[in-house]
XYZ file of N, CA and C in Angstrom:
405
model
N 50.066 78.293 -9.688
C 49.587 76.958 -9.978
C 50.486 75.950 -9.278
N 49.557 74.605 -8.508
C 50.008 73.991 -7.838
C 51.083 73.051 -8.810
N 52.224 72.600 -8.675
C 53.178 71.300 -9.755
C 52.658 70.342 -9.207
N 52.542 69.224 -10.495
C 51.988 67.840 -10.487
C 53.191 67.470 -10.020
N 52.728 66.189 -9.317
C 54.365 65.272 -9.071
C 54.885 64.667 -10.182
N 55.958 64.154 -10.144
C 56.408 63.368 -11.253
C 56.179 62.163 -11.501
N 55.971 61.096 -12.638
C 55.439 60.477 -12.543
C 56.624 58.938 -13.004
N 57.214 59.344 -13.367
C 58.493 58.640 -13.995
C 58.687 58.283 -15.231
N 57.431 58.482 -16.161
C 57.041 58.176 -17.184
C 57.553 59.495 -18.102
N 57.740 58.855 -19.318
C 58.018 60.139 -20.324
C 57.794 60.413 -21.245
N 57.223 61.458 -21.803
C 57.220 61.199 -22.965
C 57.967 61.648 -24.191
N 58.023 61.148 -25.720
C 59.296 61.051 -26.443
C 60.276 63.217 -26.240
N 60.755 62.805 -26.645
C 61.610 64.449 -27.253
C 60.765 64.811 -28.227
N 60.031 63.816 -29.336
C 59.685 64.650 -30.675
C 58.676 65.255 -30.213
N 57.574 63.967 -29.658
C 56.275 64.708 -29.168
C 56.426 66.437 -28.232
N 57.564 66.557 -27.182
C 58.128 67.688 -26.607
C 58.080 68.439 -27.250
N 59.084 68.410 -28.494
C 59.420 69.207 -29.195
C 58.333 70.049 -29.684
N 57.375 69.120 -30.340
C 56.492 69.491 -31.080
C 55.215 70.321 -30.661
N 55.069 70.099 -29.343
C 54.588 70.788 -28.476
C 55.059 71.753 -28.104
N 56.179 71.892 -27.609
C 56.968 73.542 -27.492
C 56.714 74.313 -28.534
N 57.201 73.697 -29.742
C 57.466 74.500 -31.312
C 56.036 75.357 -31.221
N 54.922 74.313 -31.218
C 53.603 74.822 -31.444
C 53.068 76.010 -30.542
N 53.478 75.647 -29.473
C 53.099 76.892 -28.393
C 53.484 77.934 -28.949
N 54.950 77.957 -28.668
C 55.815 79.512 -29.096
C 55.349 79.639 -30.836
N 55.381 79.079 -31.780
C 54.603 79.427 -33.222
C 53.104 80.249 -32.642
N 52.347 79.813 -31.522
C 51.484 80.168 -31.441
C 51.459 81.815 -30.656
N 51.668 81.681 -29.468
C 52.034 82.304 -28.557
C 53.415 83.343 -28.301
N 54.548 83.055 -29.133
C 55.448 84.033 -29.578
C 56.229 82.926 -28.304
N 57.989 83.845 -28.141
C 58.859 82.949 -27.663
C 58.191 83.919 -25.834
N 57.818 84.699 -25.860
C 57.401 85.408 -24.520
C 56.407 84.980 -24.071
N 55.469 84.642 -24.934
C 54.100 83.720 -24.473
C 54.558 82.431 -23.876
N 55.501 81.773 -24.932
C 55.635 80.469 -23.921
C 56.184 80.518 -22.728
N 57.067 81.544 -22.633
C 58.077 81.464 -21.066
C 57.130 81.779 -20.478
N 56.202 82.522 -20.279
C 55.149 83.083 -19.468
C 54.359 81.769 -19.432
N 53.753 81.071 -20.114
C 53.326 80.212 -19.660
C 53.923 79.015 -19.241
N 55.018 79.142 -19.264
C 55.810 78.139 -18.705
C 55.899 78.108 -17.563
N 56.056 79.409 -17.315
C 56.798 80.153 -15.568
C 55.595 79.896 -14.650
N 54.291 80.158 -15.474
C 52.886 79.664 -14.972
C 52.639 78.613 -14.268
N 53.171 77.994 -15.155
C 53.067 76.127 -14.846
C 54.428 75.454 -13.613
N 55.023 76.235 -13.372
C 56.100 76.149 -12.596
C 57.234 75.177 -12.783
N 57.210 75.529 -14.076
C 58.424 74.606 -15.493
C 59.716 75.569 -15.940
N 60.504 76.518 -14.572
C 61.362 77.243 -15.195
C 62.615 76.338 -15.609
N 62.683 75.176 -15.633
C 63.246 74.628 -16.214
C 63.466 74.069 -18.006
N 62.165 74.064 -18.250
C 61.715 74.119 -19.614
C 61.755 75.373 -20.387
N 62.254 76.280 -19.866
C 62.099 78.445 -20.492
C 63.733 77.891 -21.102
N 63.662 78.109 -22.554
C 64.814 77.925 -23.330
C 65.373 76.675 -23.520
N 64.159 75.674 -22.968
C 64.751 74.146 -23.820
C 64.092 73.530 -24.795
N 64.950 73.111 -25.572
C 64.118 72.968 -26.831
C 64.921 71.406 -27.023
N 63.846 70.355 -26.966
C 64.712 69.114 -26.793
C 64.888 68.937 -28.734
N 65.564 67.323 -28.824
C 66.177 66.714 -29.976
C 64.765 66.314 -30.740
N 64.801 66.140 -32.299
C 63.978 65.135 -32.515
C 64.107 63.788 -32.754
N 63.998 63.452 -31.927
C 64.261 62.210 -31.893
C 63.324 61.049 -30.967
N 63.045 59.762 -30.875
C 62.348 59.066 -29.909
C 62.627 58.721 -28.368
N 63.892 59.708 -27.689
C 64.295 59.314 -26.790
C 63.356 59.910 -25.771
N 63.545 59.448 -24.127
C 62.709 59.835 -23.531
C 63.317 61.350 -23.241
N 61.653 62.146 -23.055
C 61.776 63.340 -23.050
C 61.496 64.038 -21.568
N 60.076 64.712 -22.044
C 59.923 65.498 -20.398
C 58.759 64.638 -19.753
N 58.964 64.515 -18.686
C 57.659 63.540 -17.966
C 56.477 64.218 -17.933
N 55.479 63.132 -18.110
C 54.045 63.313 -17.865
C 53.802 64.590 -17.062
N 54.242 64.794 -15.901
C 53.310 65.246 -15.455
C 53.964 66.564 -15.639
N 55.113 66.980 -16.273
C 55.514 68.141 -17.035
C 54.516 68.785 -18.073
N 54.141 67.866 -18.796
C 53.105 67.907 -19.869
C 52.064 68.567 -19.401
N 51.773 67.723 -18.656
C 50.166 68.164 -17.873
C 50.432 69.332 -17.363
N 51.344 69.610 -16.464
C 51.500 71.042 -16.158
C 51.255 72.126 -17.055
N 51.723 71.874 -18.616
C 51.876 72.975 -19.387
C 50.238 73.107 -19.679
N 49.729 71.794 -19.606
C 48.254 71.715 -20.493
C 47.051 71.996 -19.664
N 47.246 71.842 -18.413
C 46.451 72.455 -17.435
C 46.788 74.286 -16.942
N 47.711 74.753 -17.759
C 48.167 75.954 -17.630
C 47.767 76.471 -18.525
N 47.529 75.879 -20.120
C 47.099 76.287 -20.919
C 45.140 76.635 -20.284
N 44.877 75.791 -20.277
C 43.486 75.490 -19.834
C 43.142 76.886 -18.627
N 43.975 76.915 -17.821
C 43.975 77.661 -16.849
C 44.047 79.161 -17.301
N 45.084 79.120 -18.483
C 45.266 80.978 -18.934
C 44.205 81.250 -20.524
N 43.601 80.468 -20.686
C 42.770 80.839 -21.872
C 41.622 79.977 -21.750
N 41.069 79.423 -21.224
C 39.984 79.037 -20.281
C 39.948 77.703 -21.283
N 38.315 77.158 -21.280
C 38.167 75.528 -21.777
C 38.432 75.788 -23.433
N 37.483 76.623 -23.726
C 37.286 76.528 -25.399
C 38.851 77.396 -25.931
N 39.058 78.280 -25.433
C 40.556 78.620 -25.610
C 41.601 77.912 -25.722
N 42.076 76.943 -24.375
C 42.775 75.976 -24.010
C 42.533 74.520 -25.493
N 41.374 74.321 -25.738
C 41.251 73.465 -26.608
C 41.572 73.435 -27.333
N 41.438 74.866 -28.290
C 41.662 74.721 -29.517
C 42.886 74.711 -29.217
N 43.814 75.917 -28.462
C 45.561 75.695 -28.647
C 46.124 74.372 -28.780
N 44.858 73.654 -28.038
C 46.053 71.873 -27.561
C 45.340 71.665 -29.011
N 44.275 71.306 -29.569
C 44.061 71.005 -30.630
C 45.296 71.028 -31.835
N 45.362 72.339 -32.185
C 46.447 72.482 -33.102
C 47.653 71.693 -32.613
N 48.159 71.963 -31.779
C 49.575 71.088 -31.172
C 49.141 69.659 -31.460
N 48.441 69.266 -31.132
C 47.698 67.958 -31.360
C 48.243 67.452 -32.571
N 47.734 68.493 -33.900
C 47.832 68.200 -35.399
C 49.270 68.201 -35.805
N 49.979 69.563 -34.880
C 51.064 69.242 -35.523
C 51.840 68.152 -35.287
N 51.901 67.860 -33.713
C 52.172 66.643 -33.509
C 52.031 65.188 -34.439
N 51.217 65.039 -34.371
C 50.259 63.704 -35.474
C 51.161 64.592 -37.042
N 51.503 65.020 -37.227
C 52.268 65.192 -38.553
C 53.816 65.061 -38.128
N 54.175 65.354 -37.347
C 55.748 65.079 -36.451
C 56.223 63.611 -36.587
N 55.162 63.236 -36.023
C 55.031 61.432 -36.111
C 54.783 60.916 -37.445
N 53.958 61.618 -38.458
C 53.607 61.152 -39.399
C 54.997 61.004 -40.620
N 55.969 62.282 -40.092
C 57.166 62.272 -40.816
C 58.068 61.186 -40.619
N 58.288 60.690 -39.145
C 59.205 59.821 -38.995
C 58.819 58.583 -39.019
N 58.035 57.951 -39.513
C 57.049 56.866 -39.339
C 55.952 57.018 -40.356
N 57.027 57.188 -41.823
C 55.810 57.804 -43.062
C 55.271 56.372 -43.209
N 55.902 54.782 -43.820
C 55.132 54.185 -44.306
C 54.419 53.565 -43.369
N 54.301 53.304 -41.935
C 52.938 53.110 -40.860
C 51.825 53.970 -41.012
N 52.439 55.529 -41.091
C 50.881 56.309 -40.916
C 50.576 56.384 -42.244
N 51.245 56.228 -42.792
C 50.447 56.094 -44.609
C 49.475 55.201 -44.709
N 50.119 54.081 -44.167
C 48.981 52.774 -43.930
C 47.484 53.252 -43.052
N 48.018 54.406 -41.961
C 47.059 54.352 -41.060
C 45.935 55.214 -41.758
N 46.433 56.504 -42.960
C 45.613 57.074 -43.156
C 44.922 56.483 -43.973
N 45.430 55.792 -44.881
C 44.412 55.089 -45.863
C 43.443 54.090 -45.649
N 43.355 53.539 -44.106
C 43.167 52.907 -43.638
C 41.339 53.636 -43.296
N 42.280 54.609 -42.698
C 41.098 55.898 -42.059
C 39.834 56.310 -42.892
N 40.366 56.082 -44.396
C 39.600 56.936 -45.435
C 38.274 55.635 -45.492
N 38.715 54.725 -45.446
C 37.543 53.494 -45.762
C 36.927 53.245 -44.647
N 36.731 53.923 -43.160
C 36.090 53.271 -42.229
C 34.859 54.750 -41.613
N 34.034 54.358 -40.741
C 33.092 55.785 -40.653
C 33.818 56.443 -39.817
N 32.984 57.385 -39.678
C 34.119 58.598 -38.236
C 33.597 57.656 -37.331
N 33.057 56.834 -36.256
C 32.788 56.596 -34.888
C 34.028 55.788 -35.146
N 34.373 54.836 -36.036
C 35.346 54.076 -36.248
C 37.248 54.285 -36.418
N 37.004 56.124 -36.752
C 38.403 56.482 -37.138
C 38.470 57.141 -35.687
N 37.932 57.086 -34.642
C 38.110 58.064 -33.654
C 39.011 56.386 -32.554
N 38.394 55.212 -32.877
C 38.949 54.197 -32.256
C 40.175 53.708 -32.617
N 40.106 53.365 -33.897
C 41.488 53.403 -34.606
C 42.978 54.331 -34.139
N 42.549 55.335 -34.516
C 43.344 56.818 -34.133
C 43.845 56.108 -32.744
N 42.656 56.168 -31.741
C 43.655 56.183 -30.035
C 44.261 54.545 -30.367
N 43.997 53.497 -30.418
C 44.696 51.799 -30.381
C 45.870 52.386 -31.140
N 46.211 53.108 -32.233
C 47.304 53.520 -33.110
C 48.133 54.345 -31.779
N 47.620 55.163 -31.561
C 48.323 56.037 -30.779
C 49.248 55.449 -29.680
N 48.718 54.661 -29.240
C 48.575 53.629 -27.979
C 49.582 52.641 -28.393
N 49.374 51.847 -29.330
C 50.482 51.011 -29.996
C 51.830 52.063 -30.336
N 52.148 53.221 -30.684
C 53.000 53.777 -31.573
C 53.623 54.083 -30.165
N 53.046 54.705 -28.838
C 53.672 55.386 -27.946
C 54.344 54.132 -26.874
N 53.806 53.108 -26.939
C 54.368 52.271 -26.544
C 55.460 51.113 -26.691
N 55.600 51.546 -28.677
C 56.745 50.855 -28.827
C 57.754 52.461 -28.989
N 57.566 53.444 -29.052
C 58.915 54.575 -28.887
C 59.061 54.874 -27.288
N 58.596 54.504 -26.453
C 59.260 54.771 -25.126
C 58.925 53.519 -24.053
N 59.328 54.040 -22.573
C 58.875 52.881 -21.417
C 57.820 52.809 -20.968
N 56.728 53.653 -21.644
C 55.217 53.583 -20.720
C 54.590 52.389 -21.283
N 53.572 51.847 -21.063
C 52.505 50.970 -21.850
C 51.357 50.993 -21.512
Protein backbone atom coordinates (compact mmCIF):
# COMPACT_ATOMS: atom_id res chain seq x y z
CA UNK A 1 0.00 0.00 0.00
CA UNK A 2 0.89 3.30 -1.37
CA UNK A 3 1.71 6.12 2.14
CA UNK A 4 -0.42 9.18 2.15
CA UNK A 5 1.69 12.29 2.50
CA UNK A 6 1.65 14.12 5.53
CA UNK A 7 -0.50 16.58 6.11
CA UNK A 8 0.69 18.63 9.14
CA UNK A 9 -2.37 18.34 10.88
CA UNK A 10 -2.94 16.08 13.92
CA UNK A 11 -4.84 14.50 15.55
CA UNK A 12 -5.20 14.42 19.58
CA UNK A 13 -3.07 11.35 21.48
CA UNK A 14 -6.49 10.30 23.10
CA UNK A 15 -8.33 9.94 19.87
CA UNK A 16 -4.74 7.74 18.79
CA UNK A 17 -4.85 6.05 21.59
CA UNK A 18 -8.17 5.01 21.37
CA UNK A 19 -7.91 3.86 18.10
CA UNK A 20 -4.85 1.71 18.61
CA UNK A 21 -6.42 0.25 21.96
CA UNK A 22 -9.48 -0.71 19.78
CA UNK A 23 -7.68 -2.32 16.94
CA UNK A 24 -5.35 -4.55 19.01
CA UNK A 25 -8.67 -5.32 21.64
CA UNK A 26 -9.96 -6.25 18.34
CA UNK A 27 -7.41 -7.78 16.25
CA UNK A 28 -4.90 -9.09 19.03
CA UNK A 29 -1.35 -7.18 19.53
CA UNK A 30 -0.18 -9.30 16.04
CA UNK A 31 -3.14 -8.18 14.12
CA UNK A 32 -2.34 -4.68 14.70
CA UNK A 33 1.44 -4.80 13.79
CA UNK A 34 0.39 -6.59 10.72
CA UNK A 35 -1.81 -4.12 9.90
CA UNK A 36 0.24 -1.55 10.67
CA UNK A 37 3.25 -2.85 8.64
CA UNK A 38 0.38 -2.91 5.88
CA UNK A 39 -0.19 0.59 6.01
CA UNK A 40 3.49 1.41 5.98
CA UNK A 41 3.35 2.82 9.74
CA UNK A 42 6.43 0.77 11.13
CA UNK A 43 6.76 3.46 13.16
CA UNK A 44 3.51 3.17 15.02
CA UNK A 45 4.28 -1.13 15.80
CA UNK A 46 4.70 -0.64 19.71
CA UNK A 47 3.53 2.95 20.21
CA UNK A 48 1.06 3.52 22.31
CA UNK A 49 0.69 7.37 22.76
CA UNK A 50 -0.49 9.44 26.28
CA UNK A 51 -4.03 10.22 27.10
CA UNK A 52 -4.10 13.21 26.86
CA UNK A 53 -5.19 16.29 24.25
CA UNK A 54 -1.83 16.85 22.87
CA UNK A 55 -1.12 16.61 19.28
CA UNK A 56 -0.80 13.13 18.22
CA UNK A 57 -0.28 11.15 14.91
CA UNK A 58 -1.13 13.09 11.68
CA UNK A 59 -3.99 12.74 9.48
CA UNK A 60 -2.77 11.13 7.03
CA UNK A 61 -1.28 8.41 9.50
CA UNK A 62 -4.85 7.80 10.38
CA UNK A 63 -5.98 7.40 7.03
CA UNK A 64 -3.31 5.08 6.33
CA UNK A 65 -4.42 2.74 9.09
CA UNK A 66 -8.19 3.21 7.90
CA UNK A 67 -7.72 2.69 4.34
CA UNK A 68 -5.69 -0.47 5.38
CA UNK A 69 -8.33 -1.49 7.40
CA UNK A 70 -10.76 -1.12 4.42
CA UNK A 71 -8.19 -2.68 2.22
CA UNK A 72 -7.61 -6.04 4.55
CA UNK A 73 -11.29 -6.77 5.45
CA UNK A 74 -12.99 -5.21 2.59
CA UNK A 75 -16.07 -2.32 2.86
CA UNK A 76 -18.60 -4.01 5.23
CA UNK A 77 -15.66 -5.56 7.25
CA UNK A 78 -13.58 -2.37 7.36
CA UNK A 79 -16.82 -0.59 8.65
CA UNK A 80 -17.87 -2.21 11.20
CA UNK A 81 -14.07 -2.40 12.75
CA UNK A 82 -13.92 1.58 12.30
CA UNK A 83 -17.43 1.62 13.64
CA UNK A 84 -16.61 0.16 16.99
CA UNK A 85 -13.35 2.33 17.32
CA UNK A 86 -15.64 5.05 16.48
CA UNK A 87 -17.78 4.19 19.81
CA UNK A 88 -15.05 3.67 21.78
CA UNK A 89 -13.61 6.70 20.90
CA UNK A 90 -16.90 8.95 21.46
CA UNK A 91 -16.72 7.33 25.08
CA UNK A 92 -12.80 8.33 25.43
CA UNK A 93 -13.98 11.82 24.87
CA UNK A 94 -17.04 11.34 26.69
CA UNK A 95 -14.78 10.59 29.89
CA UNK A 96 -12.67 13.60 29.71
CA UNK A 97 -15.24 16.08 28.82
CA UNK A 98 -18.12 14.37 31.07
CA UNK A 99 -20.17 17.59 31.80
CA UNK A 100 -20.20 18.83 27.77
CA UNK A 101 -21.14 15.38 26.49
CA UNK A 102 -23.63 14.93 29.22
CA UNK A 103 -25.15 18.04 27.93
CA UNK A 104 -24.69 16.65 24.42
CA UNK A 105 -26.42 13.43 25.17
CA UNK A 106 -29.35 14.74 26.72
CA UNK A 107 -29.56 17.02 24.27
CA UNK A 108 -29.64 14.03 21.67
CA UNK A 109 -32.51 12.24 23.47
CA UNK A 110 -35.09 15.21 22.65
CA UNK A 111 -34.29 15.76 18.95
CA UNK A 112 -35.21 13.09 15.82
CA UNK A 113 -32.40 10.90 14.37
CA UNK A 114 -32.00 13.17 10.96
CA UNK A 115 -31.30 15.82 13.65
CA UNK A 116 -28.85 13.82 16.09
CA UNK A 117 -26.75 12.79 13.04
CA UNK A 118 -26.16 16.91 12.55
CA UNK A 119 -25.65 17.72 15.97
CA UNK A 120 -23.15 14.76 16.55
CA UNK A 121 -20.72 16.08 13.45
CA UNK A 122 -21.07 20.47 14.50
CA UNK A 123 -20.17 18.77 18.18
CA UNK A 124 -17.48 16.85 16.80
CA UNK A 125 -16.23 19.69 14.78
CA UNK A 126 -16.44 22.22 17.62
CA UNK A 127 -14.73 19.68 20.28
CA UNK A 128 -11.78 18.80 17.69
CA UNK A 129 -11.12 22.17 17.08
CA UNK A 130 -10.85 23.56 20.37
CA UNK A 131 -8.34 20.27 21.56
CA UNK A 132 -5.88 20.74 18.72
CA UNK A 133 -4.51 23.11 15.57
CA UNK A 134 -6.85 21.95 12.83
CA UNK A 135 -10.23 23.89 12.24
Amino acid sequence: MQRIEKSGYHHSNLLTFSMLSTLEDILGANGLVTLLRYANLDELVNYMPPKNLDDGVDFADMSSVFQAVEEIYGVRGGHALLTRCGRKTFEAYRENFAPLMTFLTLELKLVPQEKKVKHGIDFTLKLLTRTGIQH
